[in-house]
């Protein structure tokens, strides 16, 4: 912080001179005030310039990149959103807003529901140092800490000695059937889902900052569970090597292939809510949520099955989409009509009823501009900021623009050059060509990045197992009579991309060449 005692003294003298002139209205007092005002401005400018020069020198190093990220995220801190209470009234003062959040999360986390009795299990095998060291190694650096304020980096630095400390703690937990009291607390951060009313608490996803030691303990338990419990491959977010892109890719290929055969498709996007089990701890010292792992493969066929798992269908956010020539009417669940839509935001990607990717492309551009505005204040829009801010652009803004583009069959030319020019402080009146601007920023054209993403995703899918979700979707062969002029398919675009970069389908197993 560049403000110091000398600036405080100069500013105070200026204020005193101003008050003296207000009382006397004397010309000499006014001249004295203006002199002190000019001196104060010069002192502030000199101090601020010296501080900024030192800051830019620090940022222009390899260790200063992380500081740029902190500066970019600083304007977003300490902001309290206004939300509605149960009576749809909007509290104004920050304490009332925080109390509203506290009431919301306390109600969610402490609500109990009748569940089947938990069968007693034999005492687990003693945890070993090897298991704990493997769990510590998988922990990421730079993550926010929980109430104990001990990051995972501490246990990594301690090495084998730290693993022995945690092994002793974990085995004591399994023996006594109780966890440390601090593990029962967390720091909850509400994250807006990006849709519907931003003032409704139900439209926020609670993110709990937990103790890192507890996360290590959970990793050890999950590693043991995975050895005995199998998860179906359609659970993309919980299967190794799968993610949200697999589900998006499957949905788009499903629509593309069926609409190519002129088949009618009716899709319902079910929104299931889960009652959290609160602070109830079973005999093994772990929350009851772990008992759901064993029954997660069971299909919920009716409302009773959902109730047994502590879940219910949220019909307010469950939507229905007809992917064919639109007809009147909708479908109903338990006598309640569902909202009929032409677009649905599925796992962050906009799925359209006509399988058009243009709405998703526009949404990606808008999301990129929103992210860009979040990090522009004092960072990307500052002309004096070092060129290392290009890394911030490529790691923060670029991924938002390209999310889900691997599944687009068509390539759109998005106007990203305006953001890059703004980052470098270059306008059109400077007469700098686009390729020179990109070269200064170290950013490739968006079309090349999209082609790179499509080919990388295609190689990943083809190298995956035969029964994965994405690979199964590529083998779909729906029956029906095709349309006269079908849209460009995703595989058509992949064929063009391979021809442009001079690779063949059999090269997918040669990772060095495929990259």
Short mmCIF file of C-alpha atoms in Angstrom, two decimals:
data_model
loop_
_atom_site.label_atom_id
_atom_site.label_comp_id
_atom_site.label_asym_id
_atom_site.label_seq_id
_atom_site.Cartn_x
_atom_site.Cartn_y
_atom_site.Cartn_z
CA UNK A 1 0.00 0.00 0.00
CA UNK A 2 1.53 3.29 -1.12
CA UNK A 3 -0.13 5.59 1.44
CA UNK A 4 2.31 6.61 4.21
CA UNK A 5 2.63 9.00 7.15
CA UNK A 6 4.14 11.78 5.03
CA UNK A 7 1.15 11.75 2.70
CA UNK A 8 -1.14 11.70 5.70
CA UNK A 9 0.59 14.81 7.10
CA UNK A 10 0.44 16.71 3.79
CA UNK A 11 -3.22 15.84 3.33
CA UNK A 12 -4.04 16.97 6.86
CA UNK A 13 -2.27 20.33 6.34
CA UNK A 14 -4.25 20.84 3.13
CA UNK A 15 -7.54 20.19 4.92
CA UNK A 16 -6.65 22.58 7.74
CA UNK A 17 -5.76 25.30 5.23
CA UNK A 18 -9.07 24.74 3.44
CA UNK A 19 -11.02 25.11 6.70
CA UNK A 20 -9.08 28.29 7.53
CA UNK A 21 -9.93 29.81 4.16
CA UNK A 22 -13.64 28.92 4.59
CA UNK A 23 -13.70 30.92 7.81
CA UNK A 24 -11.70 33.95 6.67
CA UNK A 25 -12.35 34.14 2.89
CA UNK A 26 -8.97 35.86 2.69
CA UNK A 27 -7.02 35.83 -0.60
CA UNK A 28 -3.76 35.01 1.19
CA UNK A 29 -5.37 32.03 2.92
CA UNK A 30 -6.76 30.88 -0.44
CA UNK A 31 -3.34 31.08 -2.09
CA UNK A 32 -1.83 29.17 0.84
CA UNK A 33 -4.51 26.47 0.45
CA UNK A 34 -3.92 26.13 -3.32
CA UNK A 35 -0.18 25.83 -2.72
CA UNK A 36 -0.67 23.04 -0.20
CA UNK A 37 -3.20 21.35 -2.51
CA UNK A 38 -0.71 21.29 -5.39
CA UNK A 39 2.01 19.98 -3.09
CA UNK A 40 -0.31 17.22 -1.83
CA UNK A 41 -1.20 16.17 -5.38
CA UNK A 42 2.47 16.01 -6.36
CA UNK A 43 3.35 13.98 -3.29
CA UNK A 44 0.52 11.52 -3.94
CA UNK A 45 1.48 11.19 -7.62
CA UNK A 46 5.15 10.57 -6.78
CA UNK A 47 4.34 7.96 -4.11
CA UNK A 48 1.80 6.18 -6.31
CA UNK A 49 4.15 6.13 -9.31
CA UNK A 50 7.01 4.72 -7.23
CA UNK A 51 4.73 2.03 -5.82
CA UNK A 52 3.40 1.10 -9.28
CA UNK A 53 6.91 0.91 -10.74
CA UNK A 54 7.94 -1.48 -7.98
CA UNK A 55 4.74 -3.49 -8.45
CA UNK A 56 5.25 -3.82 -12.22
CA UNK A 57 8.83 -4.99 -11.67
CA UNK A 58 7.57 -7.68 -9.29
CA UNK A 59 4.85 -8.76 -11.70
CA UNK A 60 7.30 -8.98 -14.58
CA UNK A 61 8.92 -12.06 -13.04
CA UNK A 62 7.99 -15.73 -13.08
CA UNK A 63 6.93 -15.52 -9.42
CA UNK A 64 4.75 -12.48 -10.04
CA UNK A 65 2.22 -14.23 -12.27
CA UNK A 66 0.24 -15.52 -9.28
CA UNK A 67 0.12 -11.99 -7.91
CA UNK A 68 -1.56 -10.86 -11.13
CA UNK A 69 -4.29 -13.43 -10.50
CA UNK A 70 -4.77 -12.07 -6.98
CA UNK A 71 -5.02 -8.51 -8.29
CA UNK A 72 -7.54 -9.63 -10.89
CA UNK A 73 -9.76 -11.33 -8.32
CA UNK A 74 -9.44 -8.64 -5.63
CA UNK A 75 -12.37 -6.46 -6.87
CA UNK A 76 -14.66 -9.48 -6.47
CA UNK A 77 -13.85 -9.92 -2.77
CA UNK A 78 -15.85 -8.52 0.13
CA UNK A 79 -18.99 -8.01 -1.95
CA UNK A 80 -22.32 -8.90 -0.37
CA UNK A 81 -25.14 -9.67 -2.78
CA UNK A 82 -28.66 -8.61 -1.90
CA UNK A 83 -30.98 -11.58 -1.63
CA UNK A 84 -34.62 -12.13 -0.79
CA UNK A 85 -35.82 -13.60 2.46
CA UNK A 86 -38.66 -16.09 2.93
CA UNK A 87 -41.21 -13.26 2.61
CA UNK A 88 -39.61 -12.06 -0.67
CA UNK A 89 -38.36 -8.92 1.07
CA UNK A 90 -34.87 -7.61 0.34
CA UNK A 91 -32.75 -6.92 3.44
CA UNK A 92 -30.46 -3.94 3.04
CA UNK A 93 -27.80 -4.04 5.75
CA UNK A 94 -24.93 -6.58 5.45
CA UNK A 95 -25.59 -8.29 8.83
CA UNK A 96 -29.18 -9.07 7.79
CA UNK A 97 -27.94 -10.44 4.46
CA UNK A 98 -25.38 -12.67 6.17
CA UNK A 99 -28.04 -13.86 8.61
CA UNK A 100 -30.25 -14.78 5.65
CA UNK A 101 -27.45 -16.91 4.19
CA UNK A 102 -26.84 -18.49 7.58
CA UNK A 103 -30.51 -19.40 7.91
CA UNK A 104 -30.56 -20.85 4.38
CA UNK A 105 -27.52 -23.09 4.77
CA UNK A 106 -28.37 -24.15 8.32
CA UNK A 107 -31.76 -25.32 7.10
CA UNK A 108 -30.25 -27.27 4.19
CA UNK A 109 -27.38 -28.90 6.06
CA UNK A 110 -29.30 -29.85 9.21
CA UNK A 111 -32.48 -31.23 7.63
CA UNK A 112 -32.88 -34.94 8.33
CA UNK A 113 -34.91 -37.49 6.43
CA UNK A 114 -35.90 -41.07 7.28
CA UNK A 115 -33.34 -43.44 5.79
CA UNK A 116 -32.85 -47.18 6.03
CA UNK A 117 -30.89 -48.40 9.04
CA UNK A 118 -27.16 -48.46 8.52
CA UNK A 119 -25.71 -51.92 8.82
CA UNK A 120 -22.71 -52.29 11.05
CA UNK A 121 -19.54 -53.10 9.19
CA UNK A 122 -16.45 -54.84 10.55
CA UNK A 123 -13.60 -52.66 11.65
CA UNK A 124 -11.67 -51.47 8.56
CA UNK A 125 -8.12 -52.43 7.98
CA UNK A 126 -5.54 -50.16 9.53
CA UNK A 127 -4.66 -47.26 7.26
CA UNK A 128 -1.10 -47.28 6.00
CA UNK A 129 1.45 -44.59 5.33
CA UNK A 130 1.53 -45.52 1.65
CA UNK A 131 -2.18 -44.77 1.27
CA UNK A 132 -1.86 -41.41 3.01
CA UNK A 133 1.20 -40.39 0.99
CA UNK A 134 -0.66 -41.21 -2.24
CA UNK A 135 -3.61 -39.08 -1.09
CA UNK A 136 -1.34 -36.17 -0.15
CA UNK A 137 0.35 -36.32 -3.54
CA UNK A 138 -3.01 -35.91 -5.30
CA UNK A 139 -3.87 -32.76 -3.34
CA UNK A 140 -3.53 -29.58 -5.38
CA UNK A 141 -1.51 -26.56 -4.31
CA UNK A 142 -2.84 -23.05 -3.86
CA UNK A 143 -6.30 -24.05 -2.64
CA UNK A 144 -8.20 -22.15 0.02
CA UNK A 145 -7.95 -23.60 3.50
CA UNK A 146 -10.68 -24.52 5.94
CA UNK A 147 -11.19 -23.43 9.55
CA UNK A 148 -7.85 -24.91 10.69
CA UNK A 149 -5.95 -22.76 8.14
CA UNK A 150 -3.48 -25.60 7.40
CA UNK A 151 -2.96 -26.04 3.63
CA UNK A 152 -2.03 -29.30 1.94
CA UNK A 153 1.38 -27.86 1.12
CA UNK A 154 2.35 -28.23 4.80
CA UNK A 155 1.87 -32.00 4.66
CA UNK A 156 3.78 -32.16 1.38
CA UNK A 157 6.72 -30.30 2.89
CA UNK A 158 6.76 -32.55 5.97
CA UNK A 159 6.97 -35.57 3.69
CA UNK A 160 7.13 -38.97 5.36
CA UNK A 161 6.98 -37.44 8.83
CA UNK A 162 3.75 -35.61 8.00
CA UNK A 163 2.24 -38.79 6.57
CA UNK A 164 2.99 -40.61 9.82
CA UNK A 165 1.23 -37.87 11.80
CA UNK A 166 -1.86 -38.15 9.62
CA UNK A 167 -1.84 -41.96 9.74
CA UNK A 168 -1.88 -41.82 13.52
CA UNK A 169 -4.78 -39.34 13.45
CA UNK A 170 -6.81 -41.29 10.87
CA UNK A 171 -6.42 -44.62 12.66
CA UNK A 172 -7.50 -42.99 15.90
CA UNK A 173 -10.60 -41.67 14.12
CA UNK A 174 -11.53 -45.12 12.83
CA UNK A 175 -10.91 -46.67 16.27
CA UNK A 176 -12.93 -44.15 18.27
CA UNK A 177 -15.62 -43.53 15.65
CA UNK A 178 -15.40 -39.73 15.94
CA UNK A 179 -13.74 -36.96 13.95
CA UNK A 180 -12.11 -33.78 15.33
CA UNK A 181 -14.73 -31.10 16.19
CA UNK A 182 -13.15 -28.61 13.79
CA UNK A 183 -13.94 -30.95 10.90
CA UNK A 184 -17.65 -30.37 11.61
CA UNK A 185 -17.29 -26.69 10.65
CA UNK A 186 -16.58 -25.07 7.31
CA UNK A 187 -16.57 -21.74 5.50
CA UNK A 188 -19.46 -21.63 3.03
CA UNK A 189 -19.20 -19.50 -0.12
CA UNK A 190 -22.37 -19.12 -2.25
CA UNK A 191 -21.70 -19.37 -6.01
CA UNK A 192 -24.40 -18.16 -8.39
CA UNK A 193 -25.45 -20.79 -10.94
CA UNK A 194 -25.71 -18.11 -13.63
CA UNK A 195 -29.38 -18.48 -14.40
CA UNK A 196 -32.85 -17.50 -13.18
CA UNK A 197 -33.19 -14.88 -10.41
CA UNK A 198 -29.88 -13.80 -8.89
CA UNK A 199 -31.62 -12.67 -5.68
CA UNK A 200 -32.98 -16.11 -4.78
CA UNK A 201 -30.81 -18.10 -2.38
CA UNK A 202 -31.92 -21.35 -4.00
CA UNK A 203 -30.16 -20.31 -7.22
CA UNK A 204 -26.77 -20.38 -5.52
CA UNK A 205 -24.52 -23.40 -5.11
CA UNK A 206 -22.92 -23.58 -1.66
CA UNK A 207 -19.18 -24.24 -1.81
CA UNK A 208 -17.77 -25.39 1.53
CA UNK A 209 -14.11 -24.75 2.35
CA UNK A 210 -13.10 -27.76 4.43
CA UNK A 211 -9.98 -28.67 6.36
CA UNK A 212 -7.35 -30.10 4.02
CA UNK A 213 -6.55 -32.87 6.48
CA UNK A 214 -10.19 -33.96 6.22
CA UNK A 215 -9.92 -33.97 2.42
CA UNK A 216 -6.86 -36.22 2.64
CA UNK A 217 -8.80 -38.58 4.90
CA UNK A 218 -11.67 -38.62 2.39
CA UNK A 219 -9.29 -39.42 -0.45
CA UNK A 220 -7.99 -42.43 1.46
CA UNK A 221 -11.55 -43.67 2.04
CA UNK A 222 -12.59 -43.07 -1.57
CA UNK A 223 -9.53 -44.96 -2.82
CA UNK A 224 -10.62 -47.98 -0.77
CA UNK A 225 -14.23 -47.67 -1.88
CA UNK A 226 -13.25 -47.63 -5.55
CA UNK A 227 -11.57 -51.01 -5.12
CA UNK A 228 -14.85 -52.67 -4.10
CA UNK A 229 -17.56 -50.51 -5.71
CA UNK A 230 -18.05 -50.04 -9.43
CA UNK A 231 -19.67 -46.92 -10.87
CA UNK A 232 -21.55 -47.12 -14.16
CA UNK A 233 -19.83 -45.44 -17.09
CA UNK A 234 -22.73 -43.03 -17.64
CA UNK A 235 -21.79 -41.25 -14.39
CA UNK A 236 -19.37 -39.09 -16.35
CA UNK A 237 -18.40 -36.79 -13.50
CA UNK A 238 -17.42 -39.68 -11.22
CA UNK A 239 -15.58 -41.97 -13.65
CA UNK A 240 -11.86 -41.66 -14.22
CA UNK A 241 -11.11 -40.13 -17.61
CA UNK A 242 -14.63 -38.74 -18.09
CA UNK A 243 -16.08 -35.30 -17.50
CA UNK A 244 -18.82 -32.92 -18.51
CA UNK A 245 -17.56 -32.80 -22.10
CA UNK A 246 -18.40 -36.51 -22.49
CA UNK A 247 -22.02 -35.86 -21.55
CA UNK A 248 -22.26 -32.75 -23.78
CA UNK A 249 -20.69 -34.64 -26.68
CA UNK A 250 -23.15 -37.52 -26.26
CA UNK A 251 -26.19 -35.22 -26.15
CA UNK A 252 -25.13 -33.31 -29.27
CA UNK A 253 -24.35 -36.45 -31.27
CA UNK A 254 -27.67 -37.97 -30.19
CA UNK A 255 -29.58 -34.94 -31.50
CA UNK A 256 -27.46 -34.66 -34.64
CA UNK A 257 -27.91 -38.29 -35.72
CA UNK A 258 -31.63 -38.50 -34.99
CA UNK A 259 -32.45 -35.19 -36.67
CA UNK A 260 -30.42 -36.28 -39.68
CA UNK A 261 -32.89 -39.19 -39.98
CA UNK A 262 -35.82 -36.82 -39.41
CA UNK A 263 -36.79 -38.51 -36.13
CA UNK A 264 -38.72 -36.78 -33.37
CA UNK A 265 -36.93 -36.50 -30.03
CA UNK A 266 -38.44 -35.53 -26.69
CA UNK A 267 -36.03 -34.65 -23.90
CA UNK A 268 -36.76 -33.91 -20.24
CA UNK A 269 -34.06 -32.37 -18.08
CA UNK A 270 -34.81 -33.50 -14.53
CA UNK A 271 -33.60 -31.39 -11.64
CA UNK A 272 -33.12 -33.57 -8.57
CA UNK A 273 -32.51 -32.04 -5.17
CA UNK A 274 -30.92 -33.94 -2.32
CA UNK A 275 -31.56 -33.53 1.36
CA UNK A 276 -28.23 -33.37 3.12
CA UNK A 277 -27.87 -35.64 6.09
CA UNK A 278 -26.60 -32.94 8.40
CA UNK A 279 -23.98 -33.79 10.97
CA UNK A 280 -25.06 -37.39 11.59
CA UNK A 281 -22.03 -39.67 11.86
CA UNK A 282 -22.22 -43.43 11.57
CA UNK A 283 -20.28 -46.03 13.55
CA UNK A 284 -17.23 -45.88 11.32
CA UNK A 285 -16.70 -42.19 11.95
CA UNK A 286 -17.67 -41.05 8.44
CA UNK A 287 -20.79 -39.15 7.35
CA UNK A 288 -23.77 -41.15 6.15
CA UNK A 289 -23.24 -39.73 2.68
CA UNK A 290 -20.64 -42.45 2.16
CA UNK A 291 -23.35 -45.10 2.39
CA UNK A 292 -24.83 -43.74 -0.84
CA UNK A 293 -21.82 -44.97 -2.81
CA UNK A 294 -23.01 -48.55 -2.63
CA UNK A 295 -26.53 -47.78 -3.86
CA UNK A 296 -25.62 -45.08 -6.38
CA UNK A 297 -26.10 -47.52 -9.28
CA UNK A 298 -29.71 -48.29 -8.35
CA UNK A 299 -32.24 -46.77 -10.74
CA UNK A 300 -34.90 -44.63 -9.04
CA UNK A 301 -38.11 -45.75 -10.73
CA UNK A 302 -40.68 -43.91 -8.67
CA UNK A 303 -41.13 -41.24 -6.04
CA UNK A 304 -40.67 -43.76 -3.25
CA UNK A 305 -37.21 -44.67 -4.51
CA UNK A 306 -36.27 -40.99 -4.56
CA UNK A 307 -37.54 -40.50 -1.02
CA UNK A 308 -35.50 -43.45 0.22
CA UNK A 309 -32.37 -41.78 -1.13
CA UNK A 310 -33.30 -38.41 0.36
CA UNK A 311 -34.03 -36.84 -3.04
CA UNK A 312 -37.01 -35.22 -4.69
CA UNK A 313 -37.85 -33.83 -8.12
CA UNK A 314 -37.78 -30.05 -8.37
CA UNK A 315 -40.52 -29.46 -10.95
CA UNK A 316 -39.91 -25.70 -10.96
CA UNK A 317 -36.54 -26.15 -12.65
CA UNK A 318 -37.34 -29.37 -14.54
CA UNK A 319 -37.82 -28.50 -18.22
CA UNK A 320 -39.05 -30.29 -21.33
CA UNK A 321 -37.72 -29.79 -24.86
CA UNK A 322 -39.21 -31.08 -28.12
CA UNK A 323 -36.46 -31.58 -30.70
CA UNK A 324 -38.68 -31.78 -33.78
CA UNK A 325 -41.37 -29.64 -35.44
CA UNK A 326 -42.95 -27.89 -32.48
CA UNK A 327 -46.40 -28.96 -31.34
CA UNK A 328 -48.76 -27.58 -28.72
CA UNK A 329 -48.75 -28.85 -25.18
CA UNK A 330 -46.16 -30.23 -22.81
CA UNK A 331 -45.70 -33.15 -20.44
CA UNK A 332 -46.72 -33.27 -16.79
CA UNK A 333 -45.36 -34.92 -13.65
CA UNK A 334 -47.76 -35.65 -10.80
CA UNK A 335 -50.33 -33.42 -12.46
CA UNK A 336 -47.95 -30.45 -12.79
CA UNK A 337 -47.10 -29.26 -16.31
CA UNK A 338 -43.41 -28.81 -17.05
CA UNK A 339 -42.01 -25.73 -18.70
CA UNK A 340 -41.45 -26.27 -22.43
CA UNK A 341 -38.29 -24.66 -23.81
CA UNK A 342 -36.39 -24.47 -27.10
CA UNK A 343 -32.98 -24.20 -25.42
CA UNK A 344 -31.53 -25.67 -22.27
CA UNK A 345 -28.24 -24.99 -20.53
CA UNK A 346 -26.90 -28.50 -20.04
CA UNK A 347 -23.69 -28.69 -17.99
CA UNK A 348 -22.75 -25.17 -19.07
CA UNK A 349 -23.46 -25.73 -22.78
CA UNK A 350 -26.61 -24.49 -24.51
CA UNK A 351 -28.48 -27.37 -26.18
CA UNK A 352 -30.93 -26.16 -28.84
CA UNK A 353 -33.99 -28.03 -30.08
CA UNK A 354 -32.76 -27.75 -33.69
CA UNK A 355 -29.19 -28.84 -32.69
CA UNK A 356 -27.84 -25.46 -33.79
CA UNK A 357 -24.57 -24.44 -32.14
CA UNK A 358 -24.96 -20.70 -32.77
CA UNK A 359 -26.83 -20.04 -29.47
CA UNK A 360 -24.07 -21.83 -27.57
CA UNK A 361 -21.40 -19.86 -29.44
CA UNK A 362 -23.11 -16.59 -28.55
CA UNK A 363 -23.43 -17.66 -24.93
CA UNK A 364 -19.72 -18.51 -24.83
CA UNK A 365 -18.80 -15.09 -26.22
CA UNK A 366 -21.03 -13.35 -23.66
CA UNK A 367 -19.54 -15.44 -20.85
CA UNK A 368 -16.03 -14.56 -22.05
CA UNK A 369 -16.87 -10.85 -21.99
CA UNK A 370 -18.23 -11.18 -18.45
CA UNK A 371 -15.06 -12.93 -17.32
CA UNK A 372 -12.95 -10.38 -19.17
CA UNK A 373 -14.68 -7.50 -17.37
CA UNK A 374 -14.01 -9.17 -14.03
CA UNK A 375 -10.25 -9.17 -14.58
CA UNK A 376 -9.84 -5.93 -16.55
CA UNK A 377 -9.88 -3.52 -13.61
CA UNK A 378 -6.25 -2.64 -12.96
CA UNK A 379 -4.85 -5.67 -14.80
CA UNK A 380 -5.70 -6.36 -18.44
CA UNK A 381 -6.77 -2.81 -19.29
CA UNK A 382 -3.62 -1.22 -17.80
CA UNK A 383 -1.20 -0.30 -20.56
CA UNK A 384 1.77 -0.38 -18.17
CA UNK A 385 1.02 -3.88 -16.92
CA UNK A 386 3.75 -6.29 -18.09
CA UNK A 387 3.18 -8.54 -21.05
CA UNK A 388 2.81 -11.52 -18.67
CA UNK A 389 -0.86 -10.56 -18.44
CA UNK A 390 -1.20 -12.58 -21.64
CA UNK A 391 -1.02 -15.65 -19.42
CA UNK A 392 -4.00 -14.33 -17.44
CA UNK A 393 -5.93 -13.88 -20.67
CA UNK A 394 -5.06 -17.35 -21.96
CA UNK A 395 -5.80 -19.11 -18.67
CA UNK A 396 -8.87 -17.14 -17.52
CA UNK A 397 -10.70 -15.71 -20.55
CA UNK A 398 -9.76 -18.17 -23.30
CA UNK A 399 -11.06 -21.34 -21.58
CA UNK A 400 -14.42 -19.65 -20.99
CA UNK A 401 -14.72 -18.90 -24.71
CA UNK A 402 -13.75 -22.40 -25.83
CA UNK A 403 -15.75 -24.43 -23.29
CA UNK A 404 -17.72 -27.09 -25.15
CA UNK A 405 -16.41 -26.02 -28.58
CA UNK A 406 -14.88 -29.50 -29.07
CA UNK A 407 -18.41 -30.74 -29.75
CA UNK A 408 -19.39 -28.05 -32.27
CA UNK A 409 -19.67 -29.39 -35.83
CA UNK A 410 -19.25 -25.90 -37.32
CA UNK A 411 -16.49 -23.38 -36.78
CA UNK A 412 -17.54 -19.79 -36.14
CA UNK A 413 -15.18 -16.84 -36.28
CA UNK A 414 -15.60 -15.16 -32.92
CA UNK A 415 -14.46 -11.58 -32.54
CA UNK A 416 -11.86 -11.89 -29.80
CA UNK A 417 -9.42 -9.39 -31.32
CA UNK A 418 -11.25 -6.53 -29.61
CA UNK A 419 -10.40 -7.94 -26.17
CA UNK A 420 -6.74 -8.43 -27.11
CA UNK A 421 -6.41 -4.88 -28.47
CA UNK A 422 -7.92 -3.52 -25.28
CA UNK A 423 -5.48 -5.56 -23.18
CA UNK A 424 -2.48 -4.11 -25.04
CA UNK A 425 -3.88 -0.57 -25.11
CA UNK A 426 -3.94 -0.61 -28.92
CA UNK A 427 -6.81 0.95 -30.86
CA UNK A 428 -7.68 0.89 -34.55
CA UNK A 429 -6.27 4.41 -34.87
CA UNK A 430 -2.82 2.97 -34.11
CA UNK A 431 -2.99 1.05 -37.42
CA UNK A 432 -1.58 -2.17 -35.97
CA UNK A 433 -2.52 -5.32 -37.89
CA UNK A 434 -4.37 -8.14 -36.15
CA UNK A 435 -1.60 -10.70 -36.58
CA UNK A 436 0.89 -8.29 -34.97
CA UNK A 437 -1.48 -7.77 -32.03
CA UNK A 438 -1.84 -11.55 -31.58
CA UNK A 439 1.93 -12.00 -31.82
CA UNK A 440 2.51 -9.41 -29.09
CA UNK A 441 -0.03 -11.11 -26.86
CA UNK A 442 1.18 -14.61 -27.74
CA UNK A 443 -2.34 -15.75 -28.65
CA UNK A 444 -3.25 -17.92 -31.63
CA UNK A 445 -6.40 -17.22 -33.71
CA UNK A 446 -9.56 -18.60 -32.15
CA UNK A 447 -10.26 -20.82 -35.16
CA UNK A 448 -6.94 -22.61 -34.72
CA UNK A 449 -7.59 -23.16 -31.03
CA UNK A 450 -11.03 -24.59 -31.83
CA UNK A 451 -9.53 -26.97 -34.40
CA UNK A 452 -6.89 -28.01 -31.91
CA UNK A 453 -9.56 -28.68 -29.29
CA UNK A 454 -11.71 -30.75 -31.66
CA UNK A 455 -8.82 -32.94 -32.77
CA UNK A 456 -7.58 -33.37 -29.21
CA UNK A 457 -11.07 -34.43 -28.11
CA UNK A 458 -11.49 -36.80 -31.07
CA UNK A 459 -8.20 -38.50 -30.22
CA UNK A 460 -9.24 -38.81 -26.59
CA UNK A 461 -12.57 -40.40 -27.53
CA UNK A 462 -11.03 -42.87 -29.98
CA UNK A 463 -8.36 -43.92 -27.47
CA UNK A 464 -10.94 -44.47 -24.72
CA UNK A 465 -12.67 -47.77 -24.03
CA UNK A 466 -15.27 -49.27 -26.33
CA UNK A 467 -18.04 -48.91 -23.76
CA UNK A 468 -17.47 -45.31 -22.70
CA UNK A 469 -20.34 -42.88 -23.12
CA UNK A 470 -18.66 -40.76 -25.80
CA UNK A 471 -17.50 -43.79 -27.81
CA UNK A 472 -20.95 -45.39 -27.62
CA UNK A 473 -22.57 -42.21 -28.95
CA UNK A 474 -20.36 -42.31 -32.04
CA UNK A 475 -21.65 -45.80 -32.86
CA UNK A 476 -25.31 -44.74 -32.85
CA UNK A 477 -27.16 -45.67 -36.03
CA UNK A 478 -30.79 -44.53 -35.78
CA UNK A 479 -33.31 -45.74 -38.32
CA UNK A 480 -35.30 -43.41 -40.53
CA UNK A 481 -35.37 -41.54 -43.81
CA UNK A 482 -32.71 -38.88 -44.08
CA UNK A 483 -33.36 -35.26 -44.98
CA UNK A 484 -32.38 -33.90 -48.38
CA UNK A 485 -29.79 -31.39 -47.22
CA UNK A 486 -28.45 -32.47 -43.81
CA UNK A 487 -26.42 -30.09 -41.71
CA UNK A 488 -22.68 -30.46 -41.48
CA UNK A 489 -21.94 -33.26 -39.05
CA UNK A 490 -19.32 -33.28 -36.35
CA UNK A 491 -17.38 -36.05 -38.12
CA UNK A 492 -17.39 -34.00 -41.33
CA UNK A 493 -15.68 -31.18 -39.49
CA UNK A 494 -13.17 -33.62 -37.95
CA UNK A 495 -12.34 -34.96 -41.42
CA UNK A 496 -11.69 -31.42 -42.68
CA UNK A 497 -9.54 -30.63 -39.64
CA UNK A 498 -7.41 -33.74 -40.16
CA UNK A 499 -6.92 -32.86 -43.81
CA UNK A 500 -5.80 -29.31 -42.93
CA UNK A 501 -3.20 -30.45 -40.41
CA UNK A 502 -2.16 -33.45 -42.53
CA UNK A 503 -2.93 -36.29 -40.11
CA UNK A 504 -4.81 -39.57 -40.58
CA UNK A 505 -7.21 -41.45 -38.25
CA UNK A 506 -4.57 -44.10 -37.56
CA UNK A 507 -2.29 -41.39 -36.12
CA UNK A 508 -4.43 -40.98 -33.01
CA UNK A 509 -2.32 -43.54 -31.14
CA UNK A 510 0.86 -41.59 -31.93
CA UNK A 511 0.45 -38.89 -29.29
CA UNK A 512 3.56 -36.96 -30.35
CA UNK A 513 2.30 -36.57 -33.92
CA UNK A 514 -1.34 -36.06 -32.94
CA UNK A 515 -0.44 -33.10 -30.73
#
